[in-house]
Protein backbone atom coordinates (compact mmCIF):
# COMPACT_ATOMS: atom_id res chain seq x y z
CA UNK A 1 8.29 -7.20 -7.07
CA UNK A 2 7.78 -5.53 -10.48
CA UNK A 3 8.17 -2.05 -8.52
CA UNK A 4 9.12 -0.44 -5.04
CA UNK A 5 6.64 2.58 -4.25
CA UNK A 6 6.51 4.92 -1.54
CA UNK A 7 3.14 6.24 -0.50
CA UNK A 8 1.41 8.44 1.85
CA UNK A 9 -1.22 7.33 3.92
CA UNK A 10 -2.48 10.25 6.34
CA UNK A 11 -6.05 11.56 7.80
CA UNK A 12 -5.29 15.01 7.28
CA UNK A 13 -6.70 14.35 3.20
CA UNK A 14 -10.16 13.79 4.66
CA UNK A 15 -9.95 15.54 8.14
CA UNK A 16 -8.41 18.83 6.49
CA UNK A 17 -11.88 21.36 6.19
CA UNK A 18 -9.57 22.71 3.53
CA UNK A 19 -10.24 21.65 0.20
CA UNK A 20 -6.92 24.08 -0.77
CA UNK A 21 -4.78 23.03 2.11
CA UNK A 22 -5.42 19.19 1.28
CA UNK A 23 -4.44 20.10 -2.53
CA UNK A 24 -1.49 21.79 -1.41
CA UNK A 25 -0.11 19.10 -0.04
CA UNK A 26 -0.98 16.15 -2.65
CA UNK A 27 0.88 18.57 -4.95
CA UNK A 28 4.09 19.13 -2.98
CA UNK A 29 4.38 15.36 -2.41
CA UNK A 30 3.66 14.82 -5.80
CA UNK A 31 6.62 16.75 -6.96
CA UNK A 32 8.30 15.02 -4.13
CA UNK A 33 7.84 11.89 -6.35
CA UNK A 34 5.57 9.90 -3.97
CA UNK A 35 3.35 7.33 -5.82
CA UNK A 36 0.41 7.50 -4.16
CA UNK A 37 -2.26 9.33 -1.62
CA UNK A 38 -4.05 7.03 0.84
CA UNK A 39 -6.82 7.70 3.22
CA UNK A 40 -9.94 6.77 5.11
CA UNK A 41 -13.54 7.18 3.06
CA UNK A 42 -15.25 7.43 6.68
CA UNK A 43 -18.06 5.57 7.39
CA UNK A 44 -20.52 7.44 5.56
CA UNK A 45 -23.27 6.21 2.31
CA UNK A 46 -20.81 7.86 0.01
CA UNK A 47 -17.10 7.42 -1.07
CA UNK A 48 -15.98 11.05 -0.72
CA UNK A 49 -15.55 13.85 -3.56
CA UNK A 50 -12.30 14.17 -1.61
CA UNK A 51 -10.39 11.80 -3.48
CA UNK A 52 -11.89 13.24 -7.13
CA UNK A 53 -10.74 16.79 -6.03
CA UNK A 54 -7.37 15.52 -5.09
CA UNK A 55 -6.91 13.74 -8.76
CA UNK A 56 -8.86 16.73 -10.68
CA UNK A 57 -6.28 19.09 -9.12
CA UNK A 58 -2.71 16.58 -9.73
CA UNK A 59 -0.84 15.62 -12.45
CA UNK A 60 0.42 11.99 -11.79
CA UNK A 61 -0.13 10.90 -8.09
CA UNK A 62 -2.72 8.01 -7.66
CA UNK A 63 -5.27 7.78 -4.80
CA UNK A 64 -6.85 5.28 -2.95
CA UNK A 65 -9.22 5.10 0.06
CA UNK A 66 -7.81 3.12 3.11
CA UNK A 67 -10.79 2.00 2.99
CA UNK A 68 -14.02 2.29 1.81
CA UNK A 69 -16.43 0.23 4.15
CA UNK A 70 -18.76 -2.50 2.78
CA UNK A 71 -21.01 -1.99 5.33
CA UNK A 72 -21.39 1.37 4.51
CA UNK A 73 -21.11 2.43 0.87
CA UNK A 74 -23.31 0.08 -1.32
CA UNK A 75 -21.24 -1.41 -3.91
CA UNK A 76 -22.88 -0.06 -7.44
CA UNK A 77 -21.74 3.16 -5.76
CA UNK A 78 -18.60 2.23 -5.15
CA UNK A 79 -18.45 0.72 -8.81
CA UNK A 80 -19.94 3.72 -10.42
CA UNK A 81 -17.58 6.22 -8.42
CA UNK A 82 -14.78 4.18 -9.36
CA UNK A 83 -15.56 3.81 -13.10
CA UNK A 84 -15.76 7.59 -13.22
CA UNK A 85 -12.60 8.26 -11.41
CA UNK A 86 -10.70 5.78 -13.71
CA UNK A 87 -12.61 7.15 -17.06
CA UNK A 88 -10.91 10.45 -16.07
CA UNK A 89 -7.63 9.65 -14.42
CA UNK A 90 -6.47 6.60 -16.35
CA UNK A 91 -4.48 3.94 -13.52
CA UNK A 92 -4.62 6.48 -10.74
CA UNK A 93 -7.56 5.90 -8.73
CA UNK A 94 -7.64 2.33 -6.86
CA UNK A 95 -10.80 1.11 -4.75
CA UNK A 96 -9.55 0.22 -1.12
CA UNK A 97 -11.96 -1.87 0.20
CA UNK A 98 -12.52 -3.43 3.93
CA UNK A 99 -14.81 -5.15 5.93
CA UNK A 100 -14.20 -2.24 9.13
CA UNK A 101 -14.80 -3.73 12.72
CA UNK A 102 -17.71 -4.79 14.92
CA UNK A 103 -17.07 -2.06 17.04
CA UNK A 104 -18.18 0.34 14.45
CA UNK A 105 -20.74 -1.20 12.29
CA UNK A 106 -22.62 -2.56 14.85
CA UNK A 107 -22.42 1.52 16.42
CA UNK A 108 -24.02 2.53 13.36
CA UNK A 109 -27.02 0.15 13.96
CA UNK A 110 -25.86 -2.79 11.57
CA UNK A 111 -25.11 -6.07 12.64
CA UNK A 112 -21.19 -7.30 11.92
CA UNK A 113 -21.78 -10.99 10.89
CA UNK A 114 -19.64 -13.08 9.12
CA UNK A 115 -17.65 -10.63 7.58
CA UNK A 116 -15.83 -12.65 5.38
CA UNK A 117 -18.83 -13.36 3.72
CA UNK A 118 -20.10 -9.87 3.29
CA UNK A 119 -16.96 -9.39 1.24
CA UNK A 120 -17.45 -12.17 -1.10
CA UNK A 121 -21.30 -11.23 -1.85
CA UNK A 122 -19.72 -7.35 -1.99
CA UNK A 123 -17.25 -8.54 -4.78
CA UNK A 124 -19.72 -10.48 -6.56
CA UNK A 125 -21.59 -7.47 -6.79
CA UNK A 126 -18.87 -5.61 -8.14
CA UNK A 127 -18.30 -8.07 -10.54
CA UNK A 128 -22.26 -7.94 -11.63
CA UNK A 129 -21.68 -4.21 -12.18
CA UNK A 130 -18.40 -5.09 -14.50
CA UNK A 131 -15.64 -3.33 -12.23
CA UNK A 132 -12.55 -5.26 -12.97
CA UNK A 133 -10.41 -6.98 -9.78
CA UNK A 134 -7.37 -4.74 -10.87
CA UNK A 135 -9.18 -1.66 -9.98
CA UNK A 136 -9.72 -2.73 -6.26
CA UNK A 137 -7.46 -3.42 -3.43
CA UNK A 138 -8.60 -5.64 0.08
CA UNK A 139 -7.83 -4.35 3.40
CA UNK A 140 -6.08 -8.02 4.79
CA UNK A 141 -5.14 -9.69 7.63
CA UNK A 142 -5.45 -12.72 7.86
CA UNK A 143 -5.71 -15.78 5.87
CA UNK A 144 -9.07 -16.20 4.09
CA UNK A 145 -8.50 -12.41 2.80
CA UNK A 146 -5.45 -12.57 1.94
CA UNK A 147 -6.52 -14.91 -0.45
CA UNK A 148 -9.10 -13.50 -1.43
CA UNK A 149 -6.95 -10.85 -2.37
CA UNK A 150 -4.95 -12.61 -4.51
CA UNK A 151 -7.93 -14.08 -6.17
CA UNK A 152 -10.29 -11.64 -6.87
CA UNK A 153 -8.44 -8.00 -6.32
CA UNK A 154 -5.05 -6.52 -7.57
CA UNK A 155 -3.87 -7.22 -4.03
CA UNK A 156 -3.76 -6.48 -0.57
CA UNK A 157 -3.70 -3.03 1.59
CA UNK A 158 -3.11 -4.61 5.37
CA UNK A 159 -3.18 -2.08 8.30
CA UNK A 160 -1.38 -1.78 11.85
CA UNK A 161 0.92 -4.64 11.02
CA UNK A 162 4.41 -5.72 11.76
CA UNK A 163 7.10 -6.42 8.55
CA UNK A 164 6.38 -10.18 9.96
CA UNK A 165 3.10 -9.53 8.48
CA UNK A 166 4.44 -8.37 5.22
CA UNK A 167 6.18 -11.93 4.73
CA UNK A 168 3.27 -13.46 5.07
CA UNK A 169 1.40 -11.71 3.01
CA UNK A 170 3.85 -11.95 0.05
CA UNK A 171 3.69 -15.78 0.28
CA UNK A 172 0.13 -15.89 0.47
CA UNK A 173 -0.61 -13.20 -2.43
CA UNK A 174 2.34 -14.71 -4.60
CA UNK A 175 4.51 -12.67 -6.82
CA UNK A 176 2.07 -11.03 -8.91
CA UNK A 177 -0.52 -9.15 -6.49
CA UNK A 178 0.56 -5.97 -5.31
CA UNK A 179 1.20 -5.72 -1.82
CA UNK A 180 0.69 -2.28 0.19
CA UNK A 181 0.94 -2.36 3.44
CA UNK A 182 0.07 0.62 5.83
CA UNK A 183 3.59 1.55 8.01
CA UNK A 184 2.83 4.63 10.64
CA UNK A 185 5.76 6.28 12.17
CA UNK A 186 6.99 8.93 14.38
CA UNK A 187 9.74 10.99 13.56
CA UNK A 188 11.07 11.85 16.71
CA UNK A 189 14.98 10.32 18.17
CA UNK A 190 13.64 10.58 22.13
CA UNK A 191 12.75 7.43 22.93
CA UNK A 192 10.25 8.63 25.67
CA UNK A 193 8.32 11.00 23.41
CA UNK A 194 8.48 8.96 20.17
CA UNK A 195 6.77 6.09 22.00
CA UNK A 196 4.17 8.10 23.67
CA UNK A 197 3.46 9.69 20.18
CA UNK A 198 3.10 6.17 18.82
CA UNK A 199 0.87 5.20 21.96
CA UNK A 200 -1.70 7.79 21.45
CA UNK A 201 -2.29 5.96 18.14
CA UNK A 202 -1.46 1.88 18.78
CA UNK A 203 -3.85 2.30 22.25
CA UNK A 204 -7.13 2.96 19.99
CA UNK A 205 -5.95 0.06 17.39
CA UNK A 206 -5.14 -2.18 20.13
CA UNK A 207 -8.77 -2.48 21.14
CA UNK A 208 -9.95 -3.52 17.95
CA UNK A 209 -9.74 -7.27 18.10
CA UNK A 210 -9.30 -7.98 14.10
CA UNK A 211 -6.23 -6.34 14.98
CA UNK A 212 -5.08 -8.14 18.39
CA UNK A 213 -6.04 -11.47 17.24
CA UNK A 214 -4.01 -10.86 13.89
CA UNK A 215 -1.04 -9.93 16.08
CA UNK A 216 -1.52 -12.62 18.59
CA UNK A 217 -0.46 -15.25 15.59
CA UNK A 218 2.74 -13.95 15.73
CA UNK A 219 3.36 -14.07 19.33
CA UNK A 220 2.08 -11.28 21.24
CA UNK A 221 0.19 -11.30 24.15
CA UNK A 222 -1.95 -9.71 26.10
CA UNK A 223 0.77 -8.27 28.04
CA UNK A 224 1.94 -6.73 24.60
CA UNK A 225 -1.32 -5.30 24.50
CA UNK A 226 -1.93 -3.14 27.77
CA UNK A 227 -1.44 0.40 28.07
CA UNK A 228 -1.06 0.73 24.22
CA UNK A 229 1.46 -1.57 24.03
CA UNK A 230 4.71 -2.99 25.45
CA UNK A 231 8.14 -1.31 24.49
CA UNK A 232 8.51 -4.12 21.91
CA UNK A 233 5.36 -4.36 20.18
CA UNK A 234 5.32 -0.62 19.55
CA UNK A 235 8.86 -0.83 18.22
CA UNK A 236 7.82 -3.66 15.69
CA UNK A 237 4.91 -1.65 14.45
CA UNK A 238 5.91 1.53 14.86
CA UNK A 239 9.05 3.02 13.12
CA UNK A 240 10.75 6.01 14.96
CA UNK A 241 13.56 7.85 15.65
CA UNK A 242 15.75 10.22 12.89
CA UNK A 243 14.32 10.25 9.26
CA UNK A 244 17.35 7.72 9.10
CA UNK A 245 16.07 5.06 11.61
CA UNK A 246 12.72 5.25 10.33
CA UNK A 247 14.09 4.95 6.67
CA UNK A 248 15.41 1.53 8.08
CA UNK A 249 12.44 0.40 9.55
CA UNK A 250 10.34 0.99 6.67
CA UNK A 251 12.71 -0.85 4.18
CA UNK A 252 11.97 -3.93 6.53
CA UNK A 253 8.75 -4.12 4.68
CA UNK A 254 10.18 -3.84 1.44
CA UNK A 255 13.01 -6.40 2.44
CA UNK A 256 9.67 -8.60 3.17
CA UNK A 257 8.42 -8.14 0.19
CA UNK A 258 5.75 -4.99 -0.10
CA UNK A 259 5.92 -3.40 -3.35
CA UNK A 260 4.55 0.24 -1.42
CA UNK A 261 5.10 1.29 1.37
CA UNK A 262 2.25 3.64 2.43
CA UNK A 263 3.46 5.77 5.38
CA UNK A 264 1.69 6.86 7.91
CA UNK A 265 3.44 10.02 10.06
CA UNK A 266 1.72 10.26 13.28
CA UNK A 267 1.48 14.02 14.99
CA UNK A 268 -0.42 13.20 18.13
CA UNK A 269 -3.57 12.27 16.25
CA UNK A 270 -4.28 15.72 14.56
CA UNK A 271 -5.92 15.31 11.20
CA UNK A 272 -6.19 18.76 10.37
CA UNK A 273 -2.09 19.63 9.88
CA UNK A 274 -0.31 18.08 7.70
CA UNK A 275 2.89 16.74 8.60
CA UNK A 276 5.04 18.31 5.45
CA UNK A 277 8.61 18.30 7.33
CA UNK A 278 8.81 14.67 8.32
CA UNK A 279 7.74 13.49 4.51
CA UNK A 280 10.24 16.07 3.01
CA UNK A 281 12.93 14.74 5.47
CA UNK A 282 11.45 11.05 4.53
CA UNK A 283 11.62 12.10 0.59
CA UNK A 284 15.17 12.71 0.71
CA UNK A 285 16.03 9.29 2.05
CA UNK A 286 13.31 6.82 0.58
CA UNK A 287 12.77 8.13 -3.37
């Protein structure tokens, strides 16, 4: 690993009706000396002006989208919104691209076929329109993406996945692809209200199966998966406890070889607050 970052990956960036509030924040964790801002483009035609008005308006933090759909935004777009953002913020802006689920696409009136291949035809046209693989990152679970990752993007962004994961994902990507995987967590010591904090959010992911059937090759079940998740499979997901404990479960990921951490702190699934205690208290321990 050539670095360790810590990153923030949280809705409240695109949920926030606030352009202010949303810079507020970027700049406080800025100054905090996280490395980067991460966040869902939505599933609209367009990647967002959020992410421009969030680098216009900082000094040094990078941004990403966790992700930008390909079944949504057409790549010259993407390639044209990206070329911009990097023309003006030099290494700061990364494409997060993903291939979304069925559940989704197919609500949206498109049919979600071979996905896989959708990606390779949406890189190729990236390519065509001369956007270079270091300035885009693949959401990845499993492994065909992975390696397609390594191959043809500066790594790999994986979601909703154990530090098992992380492993895997290291040997797959090599030593020379950055690896960033998305780590929510709930900062909260009760064990009964820290797990049904966590629940509100794994019960959602839980039904998505490029999730389940990425879990289910290390182990779990479909036990694991009822009632958003056994004891056990929220714990392995799902850091929590005192800034401390979650501290330590994050580092598992970098222990497995992530070179950024993006962290996720859930608050009952509000995206327009921003969490600013928990990544202060985080701050202190982590950079």
């Amino acid at each position: 690993m050539a670095q360790r970052l810590v990153s923030v990956w949280q809705p409240f960036f695109l949920g926030s009706e606030s352009p202010e509030a949303a810079l507020d924040a970027a700049r406080e964790l800025e100054e905090l000396g996280y490395s980067r801002l991460w966040f869902s483009a939505g599933f609209g035609d367009d990647v967002p002006q959020r992410y421009r008005e969030l680098l216009d308006g900082t000094k040094r933090i990078g941004v990403a989208p966790g992700i930008v759909s390909i079944w949504h935004a057409a790549p010259a777009e993407a390639a044209a919104y990206t070329r911009d953002a990097v023309r003006a913020h030099p290494g700061r802006f990364l494409l997060g691209l993903g291939t979304s689920h069925a559940v989704i696409v197919e609500g949206d009136g498109a049919a979600y076929r071979k996905p896989y291949s959708k990606m390779v035809a949406y890189l190729d046209a990236l390519d065509a329109a001369g956007l270079p693989a270091e300035q885009r990152i693949l959401a990845a679970l499993g492994p065909r993406m992975l390696e397609l990752s390594r191959d043809r993007a500066a790594g790999a962004h994986p979601y909703f996945v154990p530090a098992e994961h992380t492993a895997e994902a290291r040997t797959a990507l090599g030593p020379d692809r950055l690896l960033s995987p998305e780590v929510a967590v709930v900062v909260d010591a009760d064990p009964a209200t820290a797990r049904a904090t966590a629940r509100q959010y794994t019960s959602g992911y839980l039904s998505l199966p490029n999730y389940t059937n990425n879990l289910r090759r290390f182990g779990w079940t479909d036990d694991d998966f009822a009632d958003g998740g056994s004891d056990s499979l929220v714990d392995a997901l799902i850091p929590w406890g005192t800034p401390e404990q979650v501290a330590a479960g994050i580092e598992k990921h970098y222990q497995a070889g992530a070179d950024e951490v993006a962290i996720q702190v859930l608050n009952g699934g509000d995206a327009t607050s921003f969490p600013a205690t928990a990544f202060r208290d985080l701050a202190a321990i982590l950079l």
